[in-house]
Tab-separated table of C-alpha atoms and ligand atoms in Angstrom:
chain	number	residue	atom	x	y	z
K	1	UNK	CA	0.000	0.000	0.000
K	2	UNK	CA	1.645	3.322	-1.580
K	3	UNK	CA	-0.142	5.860	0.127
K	4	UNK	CA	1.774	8.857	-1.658
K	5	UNK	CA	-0.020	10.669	-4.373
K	6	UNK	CA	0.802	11.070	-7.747
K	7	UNK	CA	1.492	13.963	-9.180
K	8	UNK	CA	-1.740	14.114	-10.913
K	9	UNK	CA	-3.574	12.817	-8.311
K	10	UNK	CA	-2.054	16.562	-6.333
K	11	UNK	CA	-3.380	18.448	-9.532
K	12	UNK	CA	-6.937	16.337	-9.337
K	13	UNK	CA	-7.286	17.175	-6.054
K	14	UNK	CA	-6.350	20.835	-6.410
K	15	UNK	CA	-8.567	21.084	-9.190
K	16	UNK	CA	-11.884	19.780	-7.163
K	17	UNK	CA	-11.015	21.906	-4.120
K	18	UNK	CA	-10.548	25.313	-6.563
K	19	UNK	CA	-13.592	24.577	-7.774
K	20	UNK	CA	-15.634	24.015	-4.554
K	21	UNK	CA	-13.874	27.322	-3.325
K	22	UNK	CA	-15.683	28.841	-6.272
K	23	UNK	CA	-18.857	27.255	-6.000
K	24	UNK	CA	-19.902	26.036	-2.017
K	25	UNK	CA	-22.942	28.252	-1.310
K	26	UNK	CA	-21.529	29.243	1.838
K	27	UNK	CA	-17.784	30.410	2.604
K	28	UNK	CA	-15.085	27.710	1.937
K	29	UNK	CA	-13.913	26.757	5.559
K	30	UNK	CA	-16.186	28.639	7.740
K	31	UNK	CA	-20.016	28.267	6.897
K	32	UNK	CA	-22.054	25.446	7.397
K	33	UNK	CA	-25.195	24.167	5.142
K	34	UNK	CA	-28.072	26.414	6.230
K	35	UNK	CA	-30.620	24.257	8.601
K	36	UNK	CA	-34.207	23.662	7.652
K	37	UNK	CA	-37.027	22.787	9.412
K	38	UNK	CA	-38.927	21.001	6.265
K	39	UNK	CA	-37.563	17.796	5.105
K	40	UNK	CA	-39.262	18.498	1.559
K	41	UNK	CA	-37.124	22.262	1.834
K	42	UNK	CA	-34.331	21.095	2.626
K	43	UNK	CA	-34.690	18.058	-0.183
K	44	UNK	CA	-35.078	20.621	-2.562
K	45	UNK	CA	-32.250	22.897	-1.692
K	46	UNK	CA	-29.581	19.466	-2.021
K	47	UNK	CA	-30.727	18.561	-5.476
K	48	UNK	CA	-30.349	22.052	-6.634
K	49	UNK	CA	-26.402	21.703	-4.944
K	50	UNK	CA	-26.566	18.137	-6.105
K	51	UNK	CA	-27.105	19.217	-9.814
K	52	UNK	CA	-24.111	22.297	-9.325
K	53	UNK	CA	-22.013	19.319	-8.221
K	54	UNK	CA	-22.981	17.257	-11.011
K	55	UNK	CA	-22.051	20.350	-13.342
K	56	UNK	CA	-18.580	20.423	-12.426
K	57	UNK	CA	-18.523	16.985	-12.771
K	58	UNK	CA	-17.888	15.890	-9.248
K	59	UNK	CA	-20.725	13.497	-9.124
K	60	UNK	CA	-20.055	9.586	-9.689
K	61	UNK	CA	-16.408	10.217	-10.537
K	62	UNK	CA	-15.638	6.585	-11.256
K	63	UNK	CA	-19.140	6.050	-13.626
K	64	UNK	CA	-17.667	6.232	-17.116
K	65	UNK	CA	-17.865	8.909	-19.393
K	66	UNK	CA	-20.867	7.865	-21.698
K	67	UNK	CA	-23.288	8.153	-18.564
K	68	UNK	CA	-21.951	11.359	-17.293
K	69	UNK	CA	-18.939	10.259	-14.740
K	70	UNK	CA	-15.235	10.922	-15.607
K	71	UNK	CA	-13.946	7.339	-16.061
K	72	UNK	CA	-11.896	7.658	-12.818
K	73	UNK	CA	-10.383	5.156	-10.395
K	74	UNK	CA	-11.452	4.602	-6.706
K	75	UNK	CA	-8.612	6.572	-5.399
K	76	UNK	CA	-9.898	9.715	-6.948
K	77	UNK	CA	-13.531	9.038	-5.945
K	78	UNK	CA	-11.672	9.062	-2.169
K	79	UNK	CA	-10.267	12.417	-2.760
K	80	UNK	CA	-13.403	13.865	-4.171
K	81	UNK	CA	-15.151	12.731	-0.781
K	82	UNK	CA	-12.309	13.359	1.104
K	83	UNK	CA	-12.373	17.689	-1.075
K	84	UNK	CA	-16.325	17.367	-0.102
K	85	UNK	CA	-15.538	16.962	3.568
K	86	UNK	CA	-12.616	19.548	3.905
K	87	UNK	CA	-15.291	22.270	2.217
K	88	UNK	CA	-18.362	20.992	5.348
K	89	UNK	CA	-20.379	19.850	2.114
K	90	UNK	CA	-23.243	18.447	2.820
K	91	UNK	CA	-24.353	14.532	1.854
K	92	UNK	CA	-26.102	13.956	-1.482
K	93	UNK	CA	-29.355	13.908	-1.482
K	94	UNK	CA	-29.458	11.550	-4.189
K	95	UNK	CA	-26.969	8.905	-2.219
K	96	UNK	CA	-29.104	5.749	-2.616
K	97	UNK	CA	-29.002	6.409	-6.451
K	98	UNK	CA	-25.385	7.472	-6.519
K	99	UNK	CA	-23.867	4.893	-3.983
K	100	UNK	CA	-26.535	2.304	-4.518
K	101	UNK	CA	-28.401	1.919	-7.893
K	102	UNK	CA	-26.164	3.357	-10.184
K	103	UNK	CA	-23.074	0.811	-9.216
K	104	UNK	CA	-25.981	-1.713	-9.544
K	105	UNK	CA	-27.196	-0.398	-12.813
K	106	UNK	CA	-23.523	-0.500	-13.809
K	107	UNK	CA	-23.082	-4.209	-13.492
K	108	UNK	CA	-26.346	-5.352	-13.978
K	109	UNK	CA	-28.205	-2.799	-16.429
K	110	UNK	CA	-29.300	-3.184	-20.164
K	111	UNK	CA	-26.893	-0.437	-22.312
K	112	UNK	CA	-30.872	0.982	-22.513
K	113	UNK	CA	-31.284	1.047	-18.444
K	114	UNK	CA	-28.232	2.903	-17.862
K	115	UNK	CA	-28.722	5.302	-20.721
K	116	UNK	CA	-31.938	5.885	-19.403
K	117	UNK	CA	-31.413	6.661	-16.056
K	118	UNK	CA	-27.900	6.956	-14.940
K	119	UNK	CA	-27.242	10.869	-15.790
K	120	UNK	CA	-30.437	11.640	-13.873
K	121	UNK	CA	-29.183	9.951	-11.039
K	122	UNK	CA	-25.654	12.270	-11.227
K	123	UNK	CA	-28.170	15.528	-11.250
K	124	UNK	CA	-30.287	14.302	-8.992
K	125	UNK	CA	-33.226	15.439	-11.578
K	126	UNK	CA	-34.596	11.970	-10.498
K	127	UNK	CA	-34.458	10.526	-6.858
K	128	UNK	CA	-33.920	7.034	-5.745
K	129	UNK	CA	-35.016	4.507	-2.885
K	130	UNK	CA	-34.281	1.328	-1.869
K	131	UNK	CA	-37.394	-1.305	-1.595
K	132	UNK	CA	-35.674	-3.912	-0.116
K	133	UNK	CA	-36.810	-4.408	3.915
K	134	UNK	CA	-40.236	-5.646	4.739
K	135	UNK	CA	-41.818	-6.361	8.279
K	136	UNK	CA	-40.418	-10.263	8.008
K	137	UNK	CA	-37.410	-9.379	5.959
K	138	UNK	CA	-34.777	-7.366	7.052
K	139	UNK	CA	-31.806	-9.688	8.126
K	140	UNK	CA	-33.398	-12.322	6.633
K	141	UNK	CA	-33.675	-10.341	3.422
K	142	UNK	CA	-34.320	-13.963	1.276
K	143	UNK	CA	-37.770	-13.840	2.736
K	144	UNK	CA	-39.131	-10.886	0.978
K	145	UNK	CA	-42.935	-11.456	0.486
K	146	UNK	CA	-44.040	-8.735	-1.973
K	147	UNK	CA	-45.172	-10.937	-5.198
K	148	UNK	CA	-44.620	-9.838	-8.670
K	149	UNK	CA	-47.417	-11.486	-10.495
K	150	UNK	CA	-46.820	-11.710	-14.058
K	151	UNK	CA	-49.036	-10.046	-16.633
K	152	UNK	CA	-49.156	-8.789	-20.413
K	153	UNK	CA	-46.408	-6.652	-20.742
K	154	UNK	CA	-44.780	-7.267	-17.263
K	155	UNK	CA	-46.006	-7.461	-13.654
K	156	UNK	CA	-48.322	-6.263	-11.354
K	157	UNK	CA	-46.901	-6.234	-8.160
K	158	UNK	CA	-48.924	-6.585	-4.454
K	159	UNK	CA	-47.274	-6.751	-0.886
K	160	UNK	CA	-45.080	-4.045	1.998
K	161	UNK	CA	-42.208	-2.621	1.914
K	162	UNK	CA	-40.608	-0.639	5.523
K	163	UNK	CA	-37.995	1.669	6.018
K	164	UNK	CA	-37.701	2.788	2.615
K	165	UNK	CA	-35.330	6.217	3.311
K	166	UNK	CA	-36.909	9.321	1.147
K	167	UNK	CA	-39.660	7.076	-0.716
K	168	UNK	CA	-42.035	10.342	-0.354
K	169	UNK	CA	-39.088	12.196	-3.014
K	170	UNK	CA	-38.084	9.123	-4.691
K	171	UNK	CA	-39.279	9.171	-8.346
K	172	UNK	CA	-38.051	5.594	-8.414
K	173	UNK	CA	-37.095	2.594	-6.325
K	174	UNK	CA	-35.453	-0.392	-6.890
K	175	UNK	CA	-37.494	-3.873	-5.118
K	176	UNK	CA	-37.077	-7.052	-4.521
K	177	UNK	CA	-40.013	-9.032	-5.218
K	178	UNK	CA	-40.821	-12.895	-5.162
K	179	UNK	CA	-41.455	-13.493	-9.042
K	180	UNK	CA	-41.469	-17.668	-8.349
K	181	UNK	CA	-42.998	-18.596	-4.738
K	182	UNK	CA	-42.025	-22.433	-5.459
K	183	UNK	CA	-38.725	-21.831	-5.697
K	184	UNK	CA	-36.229	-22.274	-2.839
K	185	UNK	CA	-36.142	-19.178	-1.315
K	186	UNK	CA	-33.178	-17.383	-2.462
K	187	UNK	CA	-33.839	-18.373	-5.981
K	188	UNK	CA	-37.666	-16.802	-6.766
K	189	UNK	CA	-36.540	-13.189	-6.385
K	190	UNK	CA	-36.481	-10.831	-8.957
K	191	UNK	CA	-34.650	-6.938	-9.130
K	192	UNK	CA	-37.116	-4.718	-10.585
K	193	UNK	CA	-37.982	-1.138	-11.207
K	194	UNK	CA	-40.678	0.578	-9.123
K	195	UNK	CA	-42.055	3.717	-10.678
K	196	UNK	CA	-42.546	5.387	-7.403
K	197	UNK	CA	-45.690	7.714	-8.842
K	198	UNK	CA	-47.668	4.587	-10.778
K	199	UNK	CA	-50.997	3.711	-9.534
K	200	UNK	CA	-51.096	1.278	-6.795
K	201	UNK	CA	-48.194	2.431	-4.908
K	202	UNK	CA	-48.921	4.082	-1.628
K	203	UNK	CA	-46.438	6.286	0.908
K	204	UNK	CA	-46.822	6.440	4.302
K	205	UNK	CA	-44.126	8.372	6.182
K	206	UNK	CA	-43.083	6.900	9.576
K	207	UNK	CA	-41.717	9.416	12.239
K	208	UNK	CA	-38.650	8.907	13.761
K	209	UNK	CA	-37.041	9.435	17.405
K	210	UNK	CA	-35.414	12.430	15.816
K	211	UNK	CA	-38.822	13.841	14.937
K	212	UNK	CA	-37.891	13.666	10.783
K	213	UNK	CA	-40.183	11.587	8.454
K	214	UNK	CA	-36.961	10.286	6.316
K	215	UNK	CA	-37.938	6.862	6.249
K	216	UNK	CA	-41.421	5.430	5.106
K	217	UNK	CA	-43.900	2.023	5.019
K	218	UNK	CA	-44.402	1.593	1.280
K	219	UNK	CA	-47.747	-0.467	0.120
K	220	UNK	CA	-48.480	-1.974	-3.238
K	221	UNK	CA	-52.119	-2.768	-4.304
K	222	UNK	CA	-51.701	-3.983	-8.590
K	223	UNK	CA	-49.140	-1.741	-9.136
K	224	UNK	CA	-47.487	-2.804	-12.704
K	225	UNK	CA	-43.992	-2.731	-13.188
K	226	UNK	CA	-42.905	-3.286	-17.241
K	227	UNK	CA	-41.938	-5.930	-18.446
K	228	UNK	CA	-37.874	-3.854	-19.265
K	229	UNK	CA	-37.622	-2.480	-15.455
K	230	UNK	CA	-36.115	-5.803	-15.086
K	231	UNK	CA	-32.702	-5.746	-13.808
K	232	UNK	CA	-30.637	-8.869	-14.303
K	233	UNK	CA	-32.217	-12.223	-15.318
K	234	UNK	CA	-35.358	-12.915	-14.185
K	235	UNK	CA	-35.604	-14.901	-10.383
K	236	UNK	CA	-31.892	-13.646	-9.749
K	237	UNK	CA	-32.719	-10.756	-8.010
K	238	UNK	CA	-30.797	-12.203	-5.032
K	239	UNK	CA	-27.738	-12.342	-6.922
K	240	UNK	CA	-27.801	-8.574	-8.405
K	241	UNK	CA	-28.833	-7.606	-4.780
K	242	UNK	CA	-25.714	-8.622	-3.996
K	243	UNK	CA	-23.846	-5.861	-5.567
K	244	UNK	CA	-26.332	-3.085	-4.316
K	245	UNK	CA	-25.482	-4.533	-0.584
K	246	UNK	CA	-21.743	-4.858	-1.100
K	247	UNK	CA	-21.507	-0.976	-2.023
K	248	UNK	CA	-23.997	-0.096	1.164
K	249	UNK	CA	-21.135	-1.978	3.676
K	250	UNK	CA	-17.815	-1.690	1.702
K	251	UNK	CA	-15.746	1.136	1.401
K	252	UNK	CA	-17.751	4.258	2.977
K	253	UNK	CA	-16.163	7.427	2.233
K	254	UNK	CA	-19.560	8.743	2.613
K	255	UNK	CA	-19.460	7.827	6.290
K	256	UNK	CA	-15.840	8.774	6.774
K	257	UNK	CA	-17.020	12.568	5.514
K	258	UNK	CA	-19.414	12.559	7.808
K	259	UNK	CA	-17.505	11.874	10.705
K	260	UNK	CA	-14.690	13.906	9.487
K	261	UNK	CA	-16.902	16.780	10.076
K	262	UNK	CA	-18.123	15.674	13.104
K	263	UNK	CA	-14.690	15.042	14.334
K	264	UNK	CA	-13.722	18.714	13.367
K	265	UNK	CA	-17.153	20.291	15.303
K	266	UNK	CA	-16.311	18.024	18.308
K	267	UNK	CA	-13.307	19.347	18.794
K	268	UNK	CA	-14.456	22.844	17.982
K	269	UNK	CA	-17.331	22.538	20.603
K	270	UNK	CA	-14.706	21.382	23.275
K	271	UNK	CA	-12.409	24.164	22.587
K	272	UNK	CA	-15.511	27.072	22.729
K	273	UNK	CA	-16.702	25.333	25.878
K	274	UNK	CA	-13.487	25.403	28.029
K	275	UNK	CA	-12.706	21.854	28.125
K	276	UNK	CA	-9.945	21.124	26.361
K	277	UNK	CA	-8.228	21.193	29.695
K	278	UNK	CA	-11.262	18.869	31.689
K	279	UNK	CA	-8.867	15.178	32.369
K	280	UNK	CA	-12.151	13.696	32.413
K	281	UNK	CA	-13.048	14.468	28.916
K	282	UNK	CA	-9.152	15.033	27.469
K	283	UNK	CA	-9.291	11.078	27.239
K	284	UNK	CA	-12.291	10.651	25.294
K	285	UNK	CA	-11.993	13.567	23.054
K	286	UNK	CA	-7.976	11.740	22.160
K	287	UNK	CA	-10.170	8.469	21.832
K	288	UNK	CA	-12.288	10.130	19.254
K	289	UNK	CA	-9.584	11.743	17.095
K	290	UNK	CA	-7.516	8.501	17.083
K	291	UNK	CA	-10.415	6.644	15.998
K	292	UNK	CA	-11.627	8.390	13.092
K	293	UNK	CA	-7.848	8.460	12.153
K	294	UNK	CA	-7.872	4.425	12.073
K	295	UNK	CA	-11.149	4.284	10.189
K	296	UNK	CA	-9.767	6.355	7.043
K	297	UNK	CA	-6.447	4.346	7.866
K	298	UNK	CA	-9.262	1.203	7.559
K	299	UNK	CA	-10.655	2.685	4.496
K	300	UNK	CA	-7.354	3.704	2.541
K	301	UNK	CA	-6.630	0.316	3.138
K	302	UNK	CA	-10.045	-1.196	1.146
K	303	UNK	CA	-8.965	1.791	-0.871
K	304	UNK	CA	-5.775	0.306	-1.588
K	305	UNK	CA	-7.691	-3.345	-2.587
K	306	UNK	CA	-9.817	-2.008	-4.719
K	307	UNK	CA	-6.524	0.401	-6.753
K	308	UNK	CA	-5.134	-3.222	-7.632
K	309	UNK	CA	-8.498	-4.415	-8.977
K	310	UNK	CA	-9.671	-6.634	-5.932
K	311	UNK	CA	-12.852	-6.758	-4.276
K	312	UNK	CA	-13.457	-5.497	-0.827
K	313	UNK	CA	-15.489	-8.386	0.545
K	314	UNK	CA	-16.552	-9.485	3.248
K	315	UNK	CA	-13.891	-7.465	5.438
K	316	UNK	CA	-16.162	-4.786	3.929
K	317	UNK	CA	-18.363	-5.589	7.259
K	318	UNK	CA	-15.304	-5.284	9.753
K	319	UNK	CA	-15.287	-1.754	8.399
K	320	UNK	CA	-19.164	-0.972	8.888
K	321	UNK	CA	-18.817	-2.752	12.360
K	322	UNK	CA	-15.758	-0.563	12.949
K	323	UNK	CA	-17.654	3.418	11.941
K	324	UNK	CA	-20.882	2.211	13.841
K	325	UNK	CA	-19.008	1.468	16.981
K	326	UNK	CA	-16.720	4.251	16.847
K	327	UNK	CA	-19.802	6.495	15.600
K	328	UNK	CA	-21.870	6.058	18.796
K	329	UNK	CA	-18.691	6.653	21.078
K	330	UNK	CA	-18.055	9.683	19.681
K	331	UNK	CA	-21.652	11.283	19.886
K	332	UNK	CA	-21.818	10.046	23.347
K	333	UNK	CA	-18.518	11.951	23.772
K	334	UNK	CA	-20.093	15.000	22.103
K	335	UNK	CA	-22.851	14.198	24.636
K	336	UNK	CA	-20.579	14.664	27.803
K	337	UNK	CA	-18.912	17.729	26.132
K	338	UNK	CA	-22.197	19.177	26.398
K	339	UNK	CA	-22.645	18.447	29.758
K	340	UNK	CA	-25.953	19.773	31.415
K	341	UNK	CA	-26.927	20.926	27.959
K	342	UNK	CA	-27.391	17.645	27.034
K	343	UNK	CA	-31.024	16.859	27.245
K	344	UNK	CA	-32.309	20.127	25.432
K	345	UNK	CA	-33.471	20.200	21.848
K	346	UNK	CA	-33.849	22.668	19.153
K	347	UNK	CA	-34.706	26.090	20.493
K	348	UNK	CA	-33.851	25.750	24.202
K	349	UNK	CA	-31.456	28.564	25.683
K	350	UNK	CA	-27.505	27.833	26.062
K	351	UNK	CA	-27.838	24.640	23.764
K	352	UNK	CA	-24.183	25.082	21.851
K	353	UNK	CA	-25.475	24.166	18.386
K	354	UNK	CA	-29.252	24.084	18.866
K	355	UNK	CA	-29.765	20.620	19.148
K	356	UNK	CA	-27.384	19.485	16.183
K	357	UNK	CA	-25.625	17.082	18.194
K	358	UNK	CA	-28.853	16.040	20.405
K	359	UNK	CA	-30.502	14.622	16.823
K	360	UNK	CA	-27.395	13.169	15.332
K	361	UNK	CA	-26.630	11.322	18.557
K	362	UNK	CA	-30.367	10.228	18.709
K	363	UNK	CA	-29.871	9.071	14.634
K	364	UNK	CA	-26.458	6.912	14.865
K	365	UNK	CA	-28.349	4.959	17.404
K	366	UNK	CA	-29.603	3.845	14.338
K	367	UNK	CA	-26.225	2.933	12.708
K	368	UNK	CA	-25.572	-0.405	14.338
K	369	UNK	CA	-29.385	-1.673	13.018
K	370	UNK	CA	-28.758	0.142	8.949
K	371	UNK	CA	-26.660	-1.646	6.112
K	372	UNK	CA	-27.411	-4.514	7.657
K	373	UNK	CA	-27.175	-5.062	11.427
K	374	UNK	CA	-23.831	-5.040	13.802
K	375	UNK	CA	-24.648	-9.306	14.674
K	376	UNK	CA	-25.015	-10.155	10.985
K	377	UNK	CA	-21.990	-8.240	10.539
K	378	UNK	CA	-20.259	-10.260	13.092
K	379	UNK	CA	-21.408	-13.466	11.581
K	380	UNK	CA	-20.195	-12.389	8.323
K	381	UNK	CA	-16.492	-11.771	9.599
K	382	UNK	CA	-16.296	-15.019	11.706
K	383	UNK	CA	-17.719	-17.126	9.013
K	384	UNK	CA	-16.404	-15.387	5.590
K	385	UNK	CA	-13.466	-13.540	6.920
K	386	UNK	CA	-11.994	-15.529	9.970
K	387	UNK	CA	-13.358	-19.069	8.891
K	388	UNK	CA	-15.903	-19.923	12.082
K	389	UNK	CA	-18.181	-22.964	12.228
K	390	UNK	CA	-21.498	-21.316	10.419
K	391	UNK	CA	-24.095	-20.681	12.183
K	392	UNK	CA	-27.016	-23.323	12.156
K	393	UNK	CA	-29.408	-22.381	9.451
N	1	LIG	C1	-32.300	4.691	9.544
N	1	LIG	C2	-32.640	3.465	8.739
N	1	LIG	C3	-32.824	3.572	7.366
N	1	LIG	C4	-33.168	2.449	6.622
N	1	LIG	N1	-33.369	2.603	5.274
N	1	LIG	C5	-33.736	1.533	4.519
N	1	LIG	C6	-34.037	1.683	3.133
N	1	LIG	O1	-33.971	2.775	2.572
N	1	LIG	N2	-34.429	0.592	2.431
N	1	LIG	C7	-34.527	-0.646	3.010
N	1	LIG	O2	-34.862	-1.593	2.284
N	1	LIG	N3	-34.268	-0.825	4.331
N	1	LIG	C8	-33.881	0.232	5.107
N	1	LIG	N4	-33.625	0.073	6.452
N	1	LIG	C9	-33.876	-1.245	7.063
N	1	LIG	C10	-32.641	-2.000	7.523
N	1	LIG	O3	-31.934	-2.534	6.454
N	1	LIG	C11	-33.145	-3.096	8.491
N	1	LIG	O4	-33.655	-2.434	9.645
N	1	LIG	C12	-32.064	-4.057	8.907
N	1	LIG	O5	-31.662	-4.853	7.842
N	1	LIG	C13	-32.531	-4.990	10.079
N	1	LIG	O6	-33.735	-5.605	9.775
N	1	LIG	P1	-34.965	-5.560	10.797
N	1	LIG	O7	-35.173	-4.131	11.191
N	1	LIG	O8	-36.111	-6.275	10.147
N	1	LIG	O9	-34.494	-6.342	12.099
N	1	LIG	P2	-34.497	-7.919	12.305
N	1	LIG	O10	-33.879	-8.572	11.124
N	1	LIG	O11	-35.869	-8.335	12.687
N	1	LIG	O12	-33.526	-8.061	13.519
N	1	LIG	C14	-33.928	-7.854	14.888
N	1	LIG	C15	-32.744	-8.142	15.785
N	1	LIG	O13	-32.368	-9.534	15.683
N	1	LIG	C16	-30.986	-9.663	15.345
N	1	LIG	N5	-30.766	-10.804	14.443
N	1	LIG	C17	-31.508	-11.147	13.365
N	1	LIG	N6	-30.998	-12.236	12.766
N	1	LIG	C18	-29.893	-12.601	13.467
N	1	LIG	C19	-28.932	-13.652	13.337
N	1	LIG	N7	-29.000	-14.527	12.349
N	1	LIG	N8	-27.925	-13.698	14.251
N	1	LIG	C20	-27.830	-12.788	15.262
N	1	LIG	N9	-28.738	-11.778	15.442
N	1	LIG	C21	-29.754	-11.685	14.561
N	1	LIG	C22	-30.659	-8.359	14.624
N	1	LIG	O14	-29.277	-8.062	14.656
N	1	LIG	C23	-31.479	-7.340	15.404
N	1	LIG	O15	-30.820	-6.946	16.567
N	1	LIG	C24	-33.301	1.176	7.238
N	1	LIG	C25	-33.110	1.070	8.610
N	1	LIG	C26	-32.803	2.189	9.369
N	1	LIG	C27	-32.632	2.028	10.846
């Protein structure tokens, strides 16, 4: 692992970060993405900063030309994120279709399907979500129940979907749905394409502990899905999921940004509040920079794999284990930094940040049960990775 850069990996990386000093909507270094109150607002105000993105050609880095994307390797993808986190950008808002479907779409697509849809994913004119969880599938994800009932032309599909982040702004989702219910479980799936405003699909937002609406129960009464919103062969959905769940838990320079920035406002919030001196909390604040130090060490490393044309695999999981972990330590950190502020929420006097850190602790609660939960994630290392009996089945 050659961890110096080349010299036009220097002049990439220059490049992106002139360009985001031209074009962040706030001052380079200093401001912070405004706060809204409205999910559908603040949706609307990332796809407009999506589509800037996009412009300068910053989106899907790696995707190849043709589609919109630059051709690049992995290593410059890393140094876009890593340009995107340095300038306190904020997350795409079209992440599920950037991260998720298009990669998908990449190995799995029809030359039509990815002409179709891939450059609306970079702009984020058209929003994605993921249809894969039901109320008796989630680690068990083989036992999706939704039935895809075949018709003229394609096939009318009936059954729930849960937790589907954004469905309300998705104009499409991709699903898993049983397409053969006599064969062995695994095998009767199919990967299709959900037109998220057909007939017959219905969105009900679910509120979270945070307060936001981001994630949704999903129900489908007859809705059709045509016959070329097939991705992949027909009952091997389960197979072409598998490339749609490798990119959700391998290498997550999405949720090394994040905590980047978190990192940075941590420290930031100790320093304003007096406590950089405080033995009690030197300790953990140390623990908290050292640790998001060994997770980008973690992910140059899966960084470094994938340079020399290797797969991540199932070590992929060590590394969502790993940022989970690490991510609730260092929000309960942020927690003790705040001290007696702790338990106040937006618009409550002497709350450093008003309540910033109060909803992101409350949402990376979440981050051991997303991408797949912290036990299956342990199964998958001592099984895949460090050869363990399997567990009984
Ligand atoms: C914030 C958030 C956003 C999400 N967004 C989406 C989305 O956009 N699209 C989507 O399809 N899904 C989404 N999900 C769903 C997510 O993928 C599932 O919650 C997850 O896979 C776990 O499934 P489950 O909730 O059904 O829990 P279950 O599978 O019912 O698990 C319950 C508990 O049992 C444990 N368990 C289960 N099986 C085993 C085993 N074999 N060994 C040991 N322990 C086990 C689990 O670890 C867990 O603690 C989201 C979830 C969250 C929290």
């Amino acid at each position: 692992m050659d961890l110096a850069p080349t010299p036009e990996q220097e002049a990439f990386r220059a490049e992106c970060r002139a360009w985001l000093v031209e074009h962040l909507p706030w001052e380079y270094g200093r401001g912070h993405p405004p706060r809204y109150d409205d999910l559908a607002e603040e949706v609307a105000a990332l796809r407009a900063w999506q589509a800037d993105l996009a412009g300068g050609r910053w989106v899907g880095v790696t995707w190849p030309e043709a589609y919109g994307g630059r051709g690049a390797g992995p290593i410059e993808h890393f140094i876009v994120q890593e340009e995107l986190a340095r300038a306190r950008a904020p997350e795409l808002v079209g992440r599920i279709g950037i991260n998720l479907v298009g990669p998908t779409l990449l190995a799995h697509g029809t030359d039509e399907q990815k002409a179709r849809w891939l450059p609306r994913i970079l702009r984020a004119d058209e929003l994605w979500c993921q249809l894969f969880s039901e109320p008796d599938a989630g680690s068990d994800l083989a036992n999706v129940q939704t039935r895809a009932t075949p018709v003229d032309g394609g096939w009318r599909l009936n059954g729930q979907k849960v937790w589907t982040s954004y469905a309300q702004f998705a104009d499409w989702g991709v699903c898993l749905a049983r397409t053969d219910p006599e064969a062995p479980k695994h095998r009767g799936i199919s990967y299709v394409v959900v037109d998220m405003h057909a007939e017959g699909v219905d969105v009900r937002p679910l509120t979270q502990i945070t307060e936001d609406r981001e994630f949704n129960e999903v129900f489908f009464t007859d809705a059709f899905v045509p016959r070329d919103h097939l991705i992949g062969a027909e009952h091997d959905g389960w197979g072409v999921s598998g490339s749609t769940l490798a990119h959700e838990r391998g290498v997550n320079p999405r949720q090394l940004v994040i905590h980047i920035q978190l990192l940075d406002e941590l420290l930031r919030l100790a320093a304003d509040e007096g406590l950089y001196d405080d033995h009690r909390l030197q300790q953990r604040l140390a623990q908290a920079y050292v640790e998001v130090r060994l997770f980008q060490l973690h992910n140059l490393r899966s960084l470094s794999r994938l340079a020399h044309g290797r797969e991540v695999g199932p070590e992929g999981s060590a590394l969502k284990l790993y940022w989970s972990e690490m991510s609730k330590r260092l929000h309960e950190t942020a927690m003790a930094v705040l001290g007696p502020a702790s338990p106040l929420w937006k618009g409550a006097l002497d709350n450093p940040g008003d309540g910033r850190w109060q909803r992101s602790w409350l949402y990376y609660l979440a981050s051991s049960i997303f991408a797949g939960t912290n036990e299956i994630q342990r199964n998958i290392v001592g099984e895949r990775v460090l050869g363990l009996p399997r567990e009984p089945r």
